[in-house]
Coordinates of C-alpha atoms in Angstrom, one line a residue:
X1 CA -47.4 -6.8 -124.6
X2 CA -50.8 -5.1 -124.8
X3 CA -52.1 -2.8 -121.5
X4 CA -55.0 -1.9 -120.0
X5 CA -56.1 0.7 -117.2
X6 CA -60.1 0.7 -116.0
X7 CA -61.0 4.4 -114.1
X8 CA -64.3 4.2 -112.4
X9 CA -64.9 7.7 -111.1
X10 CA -67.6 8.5 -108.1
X11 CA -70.1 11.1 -108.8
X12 CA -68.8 14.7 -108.3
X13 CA -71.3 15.8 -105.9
X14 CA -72.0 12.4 -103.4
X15 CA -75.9 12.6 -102.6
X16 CA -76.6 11.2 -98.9
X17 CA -78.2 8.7 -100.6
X18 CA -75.5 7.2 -102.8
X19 CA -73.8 6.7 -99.3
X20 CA -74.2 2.7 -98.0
X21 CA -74.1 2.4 -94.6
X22 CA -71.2 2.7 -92.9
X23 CA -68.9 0.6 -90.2
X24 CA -65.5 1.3 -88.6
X25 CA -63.5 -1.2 -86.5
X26 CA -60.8 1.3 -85.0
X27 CA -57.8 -1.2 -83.8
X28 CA -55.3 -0.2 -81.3
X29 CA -51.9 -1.2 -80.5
X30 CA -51.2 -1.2 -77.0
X31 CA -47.8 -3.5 -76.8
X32 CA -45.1 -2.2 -74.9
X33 CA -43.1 0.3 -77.5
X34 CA -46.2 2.3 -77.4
X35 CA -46.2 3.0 -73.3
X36 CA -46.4 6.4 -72.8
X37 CA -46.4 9.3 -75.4
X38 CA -47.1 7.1 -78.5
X39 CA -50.2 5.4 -76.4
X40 CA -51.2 8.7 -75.3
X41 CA -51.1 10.2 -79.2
X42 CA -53.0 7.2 -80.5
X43 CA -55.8 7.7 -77.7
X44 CA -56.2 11.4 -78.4
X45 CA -56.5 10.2 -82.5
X46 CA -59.4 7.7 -81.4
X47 CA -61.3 10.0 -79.3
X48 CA -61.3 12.7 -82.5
X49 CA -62.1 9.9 -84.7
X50 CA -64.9 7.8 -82.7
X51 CA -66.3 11.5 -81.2
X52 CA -67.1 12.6 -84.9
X53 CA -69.2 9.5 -86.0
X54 CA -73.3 9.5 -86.8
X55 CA -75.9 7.7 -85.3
X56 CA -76.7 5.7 -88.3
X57 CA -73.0 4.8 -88.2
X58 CA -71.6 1.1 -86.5
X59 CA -68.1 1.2 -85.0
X60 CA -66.4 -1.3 -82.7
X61 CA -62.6 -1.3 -80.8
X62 CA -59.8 -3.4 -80.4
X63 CA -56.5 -3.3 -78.0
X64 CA -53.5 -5.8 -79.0
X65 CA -50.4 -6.5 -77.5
X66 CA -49.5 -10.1 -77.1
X67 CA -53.6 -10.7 -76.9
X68 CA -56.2 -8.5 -78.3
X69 CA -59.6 -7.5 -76.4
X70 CA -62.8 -6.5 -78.3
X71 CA -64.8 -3.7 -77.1
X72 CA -67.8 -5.1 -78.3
X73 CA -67.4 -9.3 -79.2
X74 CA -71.3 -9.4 -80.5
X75 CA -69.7 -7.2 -83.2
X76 CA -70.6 -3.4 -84.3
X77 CA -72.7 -0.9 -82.2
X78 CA -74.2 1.8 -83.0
X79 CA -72.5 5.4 -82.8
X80 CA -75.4 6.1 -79.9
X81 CA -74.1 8.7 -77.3
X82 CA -74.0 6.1 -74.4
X83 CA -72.2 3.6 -76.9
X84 CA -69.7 6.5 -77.5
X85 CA -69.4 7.2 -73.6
X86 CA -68.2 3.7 -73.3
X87 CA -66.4 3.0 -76.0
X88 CA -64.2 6.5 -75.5
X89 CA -63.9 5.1 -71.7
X90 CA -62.1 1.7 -73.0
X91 CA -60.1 3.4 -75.1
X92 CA -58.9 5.7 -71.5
X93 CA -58.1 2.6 -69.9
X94 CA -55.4 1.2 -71.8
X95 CA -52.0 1.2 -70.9
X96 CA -49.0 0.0 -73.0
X97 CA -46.9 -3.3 -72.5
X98 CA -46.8 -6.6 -73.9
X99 CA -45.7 -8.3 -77.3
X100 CA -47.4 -6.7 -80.7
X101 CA -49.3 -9.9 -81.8
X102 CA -50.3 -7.5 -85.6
X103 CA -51.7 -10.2 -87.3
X104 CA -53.8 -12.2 -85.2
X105 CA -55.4 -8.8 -84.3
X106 CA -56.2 -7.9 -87.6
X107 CA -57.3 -11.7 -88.4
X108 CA -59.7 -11.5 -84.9
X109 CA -60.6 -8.1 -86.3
X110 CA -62.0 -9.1 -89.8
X111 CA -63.4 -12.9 -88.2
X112 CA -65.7 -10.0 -86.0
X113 CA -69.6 -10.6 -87.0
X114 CA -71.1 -7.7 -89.6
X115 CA -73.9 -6.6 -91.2
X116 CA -74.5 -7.2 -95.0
X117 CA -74.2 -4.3 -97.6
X118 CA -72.1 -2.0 -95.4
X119 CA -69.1 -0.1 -95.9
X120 CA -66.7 -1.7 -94.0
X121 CA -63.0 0.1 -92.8
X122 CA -60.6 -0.9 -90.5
X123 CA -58.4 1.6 -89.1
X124 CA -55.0 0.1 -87.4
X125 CA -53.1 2.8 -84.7
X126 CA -49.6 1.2 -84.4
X127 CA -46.1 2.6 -84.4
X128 CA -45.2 -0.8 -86.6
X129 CA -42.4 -2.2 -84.5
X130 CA -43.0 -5.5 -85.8
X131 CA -41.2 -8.6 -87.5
X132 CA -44.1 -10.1 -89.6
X133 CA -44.8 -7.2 -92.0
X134 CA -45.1 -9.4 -95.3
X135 CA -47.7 -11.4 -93.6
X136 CA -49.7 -7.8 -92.6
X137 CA -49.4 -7.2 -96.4
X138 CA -50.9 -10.1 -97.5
X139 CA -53.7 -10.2 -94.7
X140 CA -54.5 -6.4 -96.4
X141 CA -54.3 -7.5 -100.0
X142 CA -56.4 -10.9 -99.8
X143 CA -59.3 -8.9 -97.6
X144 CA -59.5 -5.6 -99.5
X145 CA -62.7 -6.8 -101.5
X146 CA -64.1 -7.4 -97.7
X147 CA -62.8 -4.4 -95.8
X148 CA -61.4 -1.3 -96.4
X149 CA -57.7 -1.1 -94.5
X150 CA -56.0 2.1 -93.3
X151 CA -53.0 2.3 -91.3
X152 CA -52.2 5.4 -88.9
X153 CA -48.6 5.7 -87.8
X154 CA -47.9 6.2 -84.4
X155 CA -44.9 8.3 -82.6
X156 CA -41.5 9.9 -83.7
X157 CA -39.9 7.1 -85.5
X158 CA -42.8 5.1 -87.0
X159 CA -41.8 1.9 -88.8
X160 CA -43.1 4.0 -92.6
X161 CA -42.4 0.5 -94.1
X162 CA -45.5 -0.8 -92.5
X163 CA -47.6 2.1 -92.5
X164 CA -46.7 3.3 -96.2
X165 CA -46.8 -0.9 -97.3
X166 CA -50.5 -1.1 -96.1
X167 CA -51.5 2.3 -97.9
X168 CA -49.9 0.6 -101.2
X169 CA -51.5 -2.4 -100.6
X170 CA -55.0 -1.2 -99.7
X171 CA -55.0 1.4 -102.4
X172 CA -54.9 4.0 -100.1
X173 CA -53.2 6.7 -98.4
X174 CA -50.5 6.8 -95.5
X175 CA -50.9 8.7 -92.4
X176 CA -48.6 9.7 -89.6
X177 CA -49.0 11.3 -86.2
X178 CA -45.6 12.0 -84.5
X179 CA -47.0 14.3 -81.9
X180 CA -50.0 14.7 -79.5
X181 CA -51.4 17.9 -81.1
X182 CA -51.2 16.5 -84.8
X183 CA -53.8 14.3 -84.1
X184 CA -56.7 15.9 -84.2
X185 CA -55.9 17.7 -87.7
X186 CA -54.4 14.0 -89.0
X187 CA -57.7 12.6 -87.7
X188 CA -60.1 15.3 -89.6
X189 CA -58.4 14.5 -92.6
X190 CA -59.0 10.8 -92.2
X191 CA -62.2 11.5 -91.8
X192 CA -63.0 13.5 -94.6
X193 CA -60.9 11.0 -96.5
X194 CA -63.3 7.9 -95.7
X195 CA -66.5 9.7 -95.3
X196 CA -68.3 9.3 -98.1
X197 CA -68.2 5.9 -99.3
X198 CA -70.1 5.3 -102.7
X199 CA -69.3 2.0 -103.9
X200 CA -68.6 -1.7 -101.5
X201 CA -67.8 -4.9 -101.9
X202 CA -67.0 -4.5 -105.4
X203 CA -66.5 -7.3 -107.6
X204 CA -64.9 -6.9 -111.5
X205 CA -64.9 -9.4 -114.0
X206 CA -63.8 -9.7 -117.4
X207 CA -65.8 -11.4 -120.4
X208 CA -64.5 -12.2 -123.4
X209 CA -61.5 -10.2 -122.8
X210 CA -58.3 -12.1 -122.4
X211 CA -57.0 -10.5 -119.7
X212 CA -54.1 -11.2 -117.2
X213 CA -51.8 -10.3 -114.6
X214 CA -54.2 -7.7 -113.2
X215 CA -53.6 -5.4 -110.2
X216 CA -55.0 -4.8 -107.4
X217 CA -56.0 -8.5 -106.2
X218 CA -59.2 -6.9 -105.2
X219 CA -60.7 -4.0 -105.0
X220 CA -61.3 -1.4 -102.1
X221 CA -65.1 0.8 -101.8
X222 CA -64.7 3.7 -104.1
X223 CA -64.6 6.9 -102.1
X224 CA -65.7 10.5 -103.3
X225 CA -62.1 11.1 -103.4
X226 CA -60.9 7.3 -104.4
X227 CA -62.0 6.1 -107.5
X228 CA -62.0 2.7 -108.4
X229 CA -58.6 2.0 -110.6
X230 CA -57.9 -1.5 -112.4
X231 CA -54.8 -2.6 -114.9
X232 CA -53.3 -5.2 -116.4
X233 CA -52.6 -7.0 -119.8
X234 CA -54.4 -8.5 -121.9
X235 CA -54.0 -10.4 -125.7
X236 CA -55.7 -11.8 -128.1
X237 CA -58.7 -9.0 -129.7
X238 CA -59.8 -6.1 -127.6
X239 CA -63.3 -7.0 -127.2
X240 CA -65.8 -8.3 -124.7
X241 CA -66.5 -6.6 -121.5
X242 CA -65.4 -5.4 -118.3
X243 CA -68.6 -5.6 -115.8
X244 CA -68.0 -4.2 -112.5
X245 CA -70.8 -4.8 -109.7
X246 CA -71.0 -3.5 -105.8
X247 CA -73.4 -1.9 -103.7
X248 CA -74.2 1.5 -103.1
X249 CA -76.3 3.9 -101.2
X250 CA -79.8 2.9 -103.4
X251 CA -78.6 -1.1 -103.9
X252 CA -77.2 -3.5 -105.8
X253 CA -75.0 -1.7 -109.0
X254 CA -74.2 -2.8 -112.3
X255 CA -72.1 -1.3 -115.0
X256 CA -70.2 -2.9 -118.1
X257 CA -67.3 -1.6 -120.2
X258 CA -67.3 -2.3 -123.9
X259 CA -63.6 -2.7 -124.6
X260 CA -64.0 -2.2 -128.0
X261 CA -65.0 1.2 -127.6
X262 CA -61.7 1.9 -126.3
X263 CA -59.2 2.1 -128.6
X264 CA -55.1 1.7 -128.3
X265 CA -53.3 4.8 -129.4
X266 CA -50.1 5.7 -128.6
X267 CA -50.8 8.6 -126.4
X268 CA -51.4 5.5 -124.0
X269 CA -47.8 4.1 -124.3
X270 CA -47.3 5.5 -120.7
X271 CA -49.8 2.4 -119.3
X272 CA -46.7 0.0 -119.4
X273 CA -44.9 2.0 -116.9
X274 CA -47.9 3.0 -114.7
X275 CA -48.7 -1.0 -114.6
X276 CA -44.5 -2.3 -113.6
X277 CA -44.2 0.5 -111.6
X278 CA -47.4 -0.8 -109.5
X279 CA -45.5 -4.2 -110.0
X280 CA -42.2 -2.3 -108.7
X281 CA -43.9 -0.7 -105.7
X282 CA -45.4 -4.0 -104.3
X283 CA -42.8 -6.3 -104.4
X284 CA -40.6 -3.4 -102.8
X285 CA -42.7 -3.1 -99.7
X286 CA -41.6 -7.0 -99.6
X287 CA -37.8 -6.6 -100.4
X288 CA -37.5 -3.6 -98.2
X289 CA -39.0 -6.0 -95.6
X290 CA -35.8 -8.2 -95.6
X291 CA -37.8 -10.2 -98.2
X292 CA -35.5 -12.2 -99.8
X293 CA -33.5 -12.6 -103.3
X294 CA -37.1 -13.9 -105.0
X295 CA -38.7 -10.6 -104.9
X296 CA -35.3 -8.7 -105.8
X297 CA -34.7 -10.7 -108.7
X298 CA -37.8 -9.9 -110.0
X299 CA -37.7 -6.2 -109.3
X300 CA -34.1 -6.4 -111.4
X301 CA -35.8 -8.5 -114.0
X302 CA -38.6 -5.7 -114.1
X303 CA -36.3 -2.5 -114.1
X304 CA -34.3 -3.6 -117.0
X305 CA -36.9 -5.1 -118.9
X306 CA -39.2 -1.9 -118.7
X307 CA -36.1 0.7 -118.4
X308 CA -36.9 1.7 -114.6
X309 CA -34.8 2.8 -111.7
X310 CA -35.4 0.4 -109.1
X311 CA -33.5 0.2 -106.0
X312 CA -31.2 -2.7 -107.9
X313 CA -31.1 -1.3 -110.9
X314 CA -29.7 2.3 -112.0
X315 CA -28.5 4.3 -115.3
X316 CA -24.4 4.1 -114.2
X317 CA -21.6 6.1 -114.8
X318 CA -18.6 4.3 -115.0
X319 CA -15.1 5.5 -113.4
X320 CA -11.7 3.7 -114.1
X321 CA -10.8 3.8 -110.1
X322 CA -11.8 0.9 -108.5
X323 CA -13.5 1.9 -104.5
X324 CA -13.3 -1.5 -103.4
X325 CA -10.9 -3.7 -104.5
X326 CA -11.7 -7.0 -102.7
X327 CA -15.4 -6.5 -104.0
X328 CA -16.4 -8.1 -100.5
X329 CA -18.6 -5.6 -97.9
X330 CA -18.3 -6.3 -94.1
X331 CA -22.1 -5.9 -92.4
X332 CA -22.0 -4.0 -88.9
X333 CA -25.0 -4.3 -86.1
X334 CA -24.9 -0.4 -85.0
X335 CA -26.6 0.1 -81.7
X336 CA -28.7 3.3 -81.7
X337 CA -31.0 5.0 -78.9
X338 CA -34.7 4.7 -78.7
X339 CA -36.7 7.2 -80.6
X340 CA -37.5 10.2 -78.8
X341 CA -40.6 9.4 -77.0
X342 CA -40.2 5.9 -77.4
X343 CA -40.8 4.1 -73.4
X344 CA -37.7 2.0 -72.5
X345 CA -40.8 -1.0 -72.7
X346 CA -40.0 -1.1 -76.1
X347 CA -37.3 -3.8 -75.6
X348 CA -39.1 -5.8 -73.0
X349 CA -37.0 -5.1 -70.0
X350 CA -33.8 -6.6 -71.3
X351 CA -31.8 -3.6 -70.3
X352 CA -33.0 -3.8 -66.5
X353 CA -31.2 -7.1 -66.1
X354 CA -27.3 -5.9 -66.5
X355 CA -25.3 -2.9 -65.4
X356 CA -25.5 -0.4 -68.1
X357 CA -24.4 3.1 -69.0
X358 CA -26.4 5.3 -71.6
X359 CA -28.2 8.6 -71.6
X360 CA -31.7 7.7 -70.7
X361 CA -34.4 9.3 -72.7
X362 CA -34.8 13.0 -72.4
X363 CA -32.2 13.4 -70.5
X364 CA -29.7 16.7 -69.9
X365 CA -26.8 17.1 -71.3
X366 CA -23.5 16.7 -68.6
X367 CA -25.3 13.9 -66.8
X368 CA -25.4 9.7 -67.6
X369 CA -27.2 7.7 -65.6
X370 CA -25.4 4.4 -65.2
X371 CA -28.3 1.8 -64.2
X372 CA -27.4 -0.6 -61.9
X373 CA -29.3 -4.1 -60.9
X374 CA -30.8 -2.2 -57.8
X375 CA -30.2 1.1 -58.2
X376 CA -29.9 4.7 -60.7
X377 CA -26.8 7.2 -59.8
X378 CA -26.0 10.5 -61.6
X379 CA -22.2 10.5 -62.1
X380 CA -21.0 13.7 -64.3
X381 CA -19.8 13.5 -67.6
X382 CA -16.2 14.8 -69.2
X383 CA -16.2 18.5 -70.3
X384 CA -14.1 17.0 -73.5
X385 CA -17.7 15.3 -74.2
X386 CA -19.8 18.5 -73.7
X387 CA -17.1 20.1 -76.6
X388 CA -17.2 17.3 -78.7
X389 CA -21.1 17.4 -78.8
X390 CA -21.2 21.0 -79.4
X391 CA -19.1 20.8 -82.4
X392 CA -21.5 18.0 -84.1
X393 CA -23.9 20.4 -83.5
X394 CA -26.4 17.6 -81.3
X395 CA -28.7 19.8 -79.0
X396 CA -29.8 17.8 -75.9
X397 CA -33.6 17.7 -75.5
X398 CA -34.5 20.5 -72.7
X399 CA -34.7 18.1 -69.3
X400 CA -33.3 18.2 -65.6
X401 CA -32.3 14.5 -64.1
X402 CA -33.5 15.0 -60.4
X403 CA -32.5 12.9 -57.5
X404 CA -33.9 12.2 -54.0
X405 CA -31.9 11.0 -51.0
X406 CA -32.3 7.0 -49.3
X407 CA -35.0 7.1 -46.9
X408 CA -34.9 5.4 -43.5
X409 CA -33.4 2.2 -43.0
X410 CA -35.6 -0.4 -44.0
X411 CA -36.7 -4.1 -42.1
X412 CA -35.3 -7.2 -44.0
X413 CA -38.5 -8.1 -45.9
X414 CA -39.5 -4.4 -46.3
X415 CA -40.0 -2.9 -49.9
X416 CA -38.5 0.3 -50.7
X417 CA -37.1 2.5 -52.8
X418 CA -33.7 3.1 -53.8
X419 CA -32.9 6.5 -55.1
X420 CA -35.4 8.0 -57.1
X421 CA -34.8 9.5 -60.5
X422 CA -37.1 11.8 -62.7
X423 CA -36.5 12.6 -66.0
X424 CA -38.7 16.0 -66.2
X425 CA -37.8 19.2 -64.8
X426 CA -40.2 19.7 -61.6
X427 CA -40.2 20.9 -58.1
X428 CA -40.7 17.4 -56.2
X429 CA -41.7 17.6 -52.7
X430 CA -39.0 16.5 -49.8
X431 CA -41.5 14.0 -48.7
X432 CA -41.6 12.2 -51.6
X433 CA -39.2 9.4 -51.0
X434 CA -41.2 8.8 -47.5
X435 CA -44.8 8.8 -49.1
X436 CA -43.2 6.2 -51.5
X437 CA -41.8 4.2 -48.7
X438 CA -45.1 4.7 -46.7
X439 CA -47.8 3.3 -50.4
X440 CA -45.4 0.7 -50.7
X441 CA -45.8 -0.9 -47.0
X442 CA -49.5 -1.6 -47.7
X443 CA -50.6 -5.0 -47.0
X444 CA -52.6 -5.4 -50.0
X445 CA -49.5 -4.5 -52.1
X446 CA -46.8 -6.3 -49.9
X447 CA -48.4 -9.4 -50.4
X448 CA -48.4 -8.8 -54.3
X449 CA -44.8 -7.7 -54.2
X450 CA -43.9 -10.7 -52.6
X451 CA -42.0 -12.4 -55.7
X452 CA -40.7 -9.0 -56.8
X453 CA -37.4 -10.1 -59.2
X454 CA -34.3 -8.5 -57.8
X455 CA -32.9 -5.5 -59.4
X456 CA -37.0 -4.3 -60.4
X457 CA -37.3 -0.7 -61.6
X458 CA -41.4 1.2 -61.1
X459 CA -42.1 4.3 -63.5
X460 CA -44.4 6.3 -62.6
X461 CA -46.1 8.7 -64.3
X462 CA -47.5 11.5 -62.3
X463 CA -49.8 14.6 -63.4
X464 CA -49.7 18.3 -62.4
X465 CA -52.3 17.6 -59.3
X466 CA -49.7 14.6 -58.0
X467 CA -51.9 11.6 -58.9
X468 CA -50.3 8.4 -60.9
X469 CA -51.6 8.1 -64.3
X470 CA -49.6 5.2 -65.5
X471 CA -47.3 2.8 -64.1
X472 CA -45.1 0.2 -64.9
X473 CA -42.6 -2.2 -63.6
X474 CA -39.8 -3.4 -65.5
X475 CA -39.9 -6.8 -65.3
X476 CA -43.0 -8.9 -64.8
X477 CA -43.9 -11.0 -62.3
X478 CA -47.4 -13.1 -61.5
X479 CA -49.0 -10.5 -59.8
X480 CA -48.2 -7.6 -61.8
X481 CA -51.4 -6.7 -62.9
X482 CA -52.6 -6.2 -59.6
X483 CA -49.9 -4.6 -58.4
X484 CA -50.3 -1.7 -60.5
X485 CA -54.1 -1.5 -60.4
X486 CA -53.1 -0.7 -56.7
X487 CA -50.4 1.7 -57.2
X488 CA -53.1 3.6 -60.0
X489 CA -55.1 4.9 -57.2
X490 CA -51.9 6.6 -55.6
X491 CA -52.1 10.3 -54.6
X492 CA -49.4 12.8 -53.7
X493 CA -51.0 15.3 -51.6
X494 CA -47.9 18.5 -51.9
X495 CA -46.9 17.3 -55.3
X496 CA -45.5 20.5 -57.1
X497 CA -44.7 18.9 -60.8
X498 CA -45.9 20.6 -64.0
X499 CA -47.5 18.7 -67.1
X500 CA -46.5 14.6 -66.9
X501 CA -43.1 13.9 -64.7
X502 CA -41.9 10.3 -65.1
X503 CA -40.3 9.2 -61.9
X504 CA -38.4 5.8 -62.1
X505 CA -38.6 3.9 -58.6
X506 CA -35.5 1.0 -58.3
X507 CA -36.8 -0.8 -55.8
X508 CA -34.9 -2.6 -52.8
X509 CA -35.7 -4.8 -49.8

């Protein structure tokens, strides 16, 4: 087998000039997983990245869940400082629940209207708790001669299959924000990453050289700090051309490649590794993905053939004691606890609808809170357990469980709350379980609580000056939306919290 590699490098000083015009379509996941911290992250990495575009520059948003919403259908707008007032105020007004519908988004995303000869990105905020990541691959590797793709990853335990999949797939680079205050330095690095385009919509093709089984599929803009980069095989004579064509800053480009002028040597022997460990890489990001035996036979067939660790194949060392006899391995399911940070919307609600008994996010050590269909109590738990923890060394996250008392008896019909539980260490007033009891007597919201399911649990999330900034029920019902515009607009006038407290509400007739 013969090789090949094509380097196109950008200019080492970018001119303003060489620089096409430029648009970003900034895509937000909003599905339930992210409620909460990870929602609040991705916001603060929007607002650094929309806040720092030009004027010449067009940008547009998207929020999916289960169904995506375009800030702008028409297409791009201009970075204008009204456009940026109002995109940055729909990016405020999102709030997490819902399915994560990936690939329809992107598909909606890239069907979006554009303008000819510019530099096209998409930039995807998710934490990646998906099922379909094969088909995000592909939608990235059959577009990347139309749009750039990058992929940001979203909270403490980001699904890095996804986000590091799309990097290999788009020819780029991975990035990951796990807390609030990394996202301004994650999002200046982006930026400086993308900002100077050089070369789109870049097209390479290959005259009277045989060449074959060439990587990528297509090619992404070259950046002043990405290059354009091309391999493959080829037989037969090493002559012909390789012409590569885009557009740049000044126009239409054209450049050929005499192959002849290149000559094999074998100080270039190291091309057949570079090109099956590309081979490798790809069709790992689709085995990992629970990608079937196809892609790990040929990942086997690959390793040996080119003499590669893979992840099925290894250099062994071989012992006369046999581990397991039987040769047969049992598979356990493992239940683990959400991610730190990670909303109990994640899982849709499922754990409202039976009695249950697990630490709840953030919670102190010495308590469990054993949820119940109408109702959250604090029972203690065993000293032994307190010991046993200690000695694995597992330090509890820095939290105080708070509970209220019942208030007053309520009418038959009457919404209220059970008791209340906060999961944030804060001096809550005495009144609180009344002012509750009071909001949720309204009319208006009486009416929309109406077909409440049994056993319902309201978080709310309340700032340092007392006033809701997100809330959520945990189960849905057809007047949910309205319900919790409603209960946005509360106010608790001697509200003494600090920072965010997250108060969980079981509610009861």
């Amino acid at each position: 087998e013969n090789f090949f590699l094509l380097m196109v490098q950008p200019p080492k000083q970018v001119k303003a000039a060489q620089i096409p015009p430029r648009e970003y379509v900034f895509i937000m996941d909003v599905s339930g997983s992210m409620h909460g911290y990870p929602l609040e992250t991705s916001k603060t990495l929007m607002k650094n990245l929309v806040s720092k575009l030009r004027p010449e520059d067009r940008f547009n948003l998207m929020a999916f869940e289960g169904a995506a919403t375009v800030w702008s259908p028409a297409g791009s707008q201009s970075a204008t400082p009204e456009n940026l007032r109002n995109a940055l105020a729909f990016v405020g007004q999102q709030s997490g629940g819902g399915g994560t519908e990936i690939v329809s988004a992107m598909k909606k995303a890239l069907a979006l209207p554009r303008t000819a000869g510019m530099s096209r990105s998409f930039v995807i905020a998710t934490d990646g708790y998906i099922s379909v990541e094969p088909t995000v691959l592909d939608v990235v590797r059959q577009n990347l001669g139309d749009a750039n793709m990058f992929a940001f990853g979203i909270g403490t335990s980001v699904n890095r299959f996804l986000i590091e999949g799309i990097a290999h797939a788009g020819m780029g680079e991975p990035f990951v924000v796990t807390k609030p205050e990394e996202a301004a330095a994650a999002a200046e690095r982006f930026r400086q990453y993308i900002a100077s385009p050089v070369l789109t919509q870049i097209k390479v093709a290959f005259k009277g050289f045989e060449a074959y089984d060439v990587e990528p599929l297509s090619l992404p803009d070259v950046l002043s700090e990405r290059p354009v980069i091309c391999f493959g095989k080829w037989k037969g004579e090493p002559t012909g051309t390789v012409e590569l064509t885009g557009t740049s800053g000044t126009g239409r480009y054209r450049q050929s490649f005499r192959v002849a002028e290149s000559h094999p040597t074998e100080a270039n022997s190291a091309l057949r590794y570079l090109w099956a460990r590309h081979r490798i890489q790809l069709l790992g990001d689709y085995a990992g993905l629970g990608n079937v035996e196809g892609q790990r036979k040929a990942i086997t067939e690959l390793g040996l053939k080119y003499g590669l660790l893979t992840n099925y194949t290894s250099f062994v060392a071989i012992d006369s004691r046999v581990r397991n006899q039987g040769g047969t391995v049992e598979q356990v399911t493992q239940p683990l606890p959400l991610p730190e940070g990670v909303s109990n919307h994640a899982v849709g609600g499922a754990h409202m609808s039976k009695s249950m008994a697990y630490p709840s996010p953030g919670m102190a050590s010495g308590t469990i809170a054993r949820r119940d269909s109408a109702a959250m109590e604090v029972v203690p738990r065993a000293a032994t357990q307190d010991k046993e923890e200690g000695k694995a060394g597992v330090t509890p996250p820095p939290a105080t469980l708070l509970a209220l008392p019942h208030p007053r008896p309520a009418t038959p019909m009457e919404i209220r709350p059970g008791t209340l539980a906060a999961d944030r260490s804060a001096n809550l007033p005495a009144s609180l379980a009344g002012d509750l009891a009071a909001k949720l007597k309204a009319p208006a919201l009486t009416a929309l609580l109406a077909k409440l399911p049994a056993g319902s649990v309201l978080e709310l999330r309340i700032n340092a000056a007392g006033q809701v900034v997100a809330a959520s029920f945990s189960s849905s019902f057809p007047t949910t939306t309205k319900a919790l515009k409603l209960i946005r607009t509360w106010r608790f006038a001697d509200w003494k919290g600090t920072g965010i407290t997250v108060v969980r509400v079981p509610l009861e007739r």
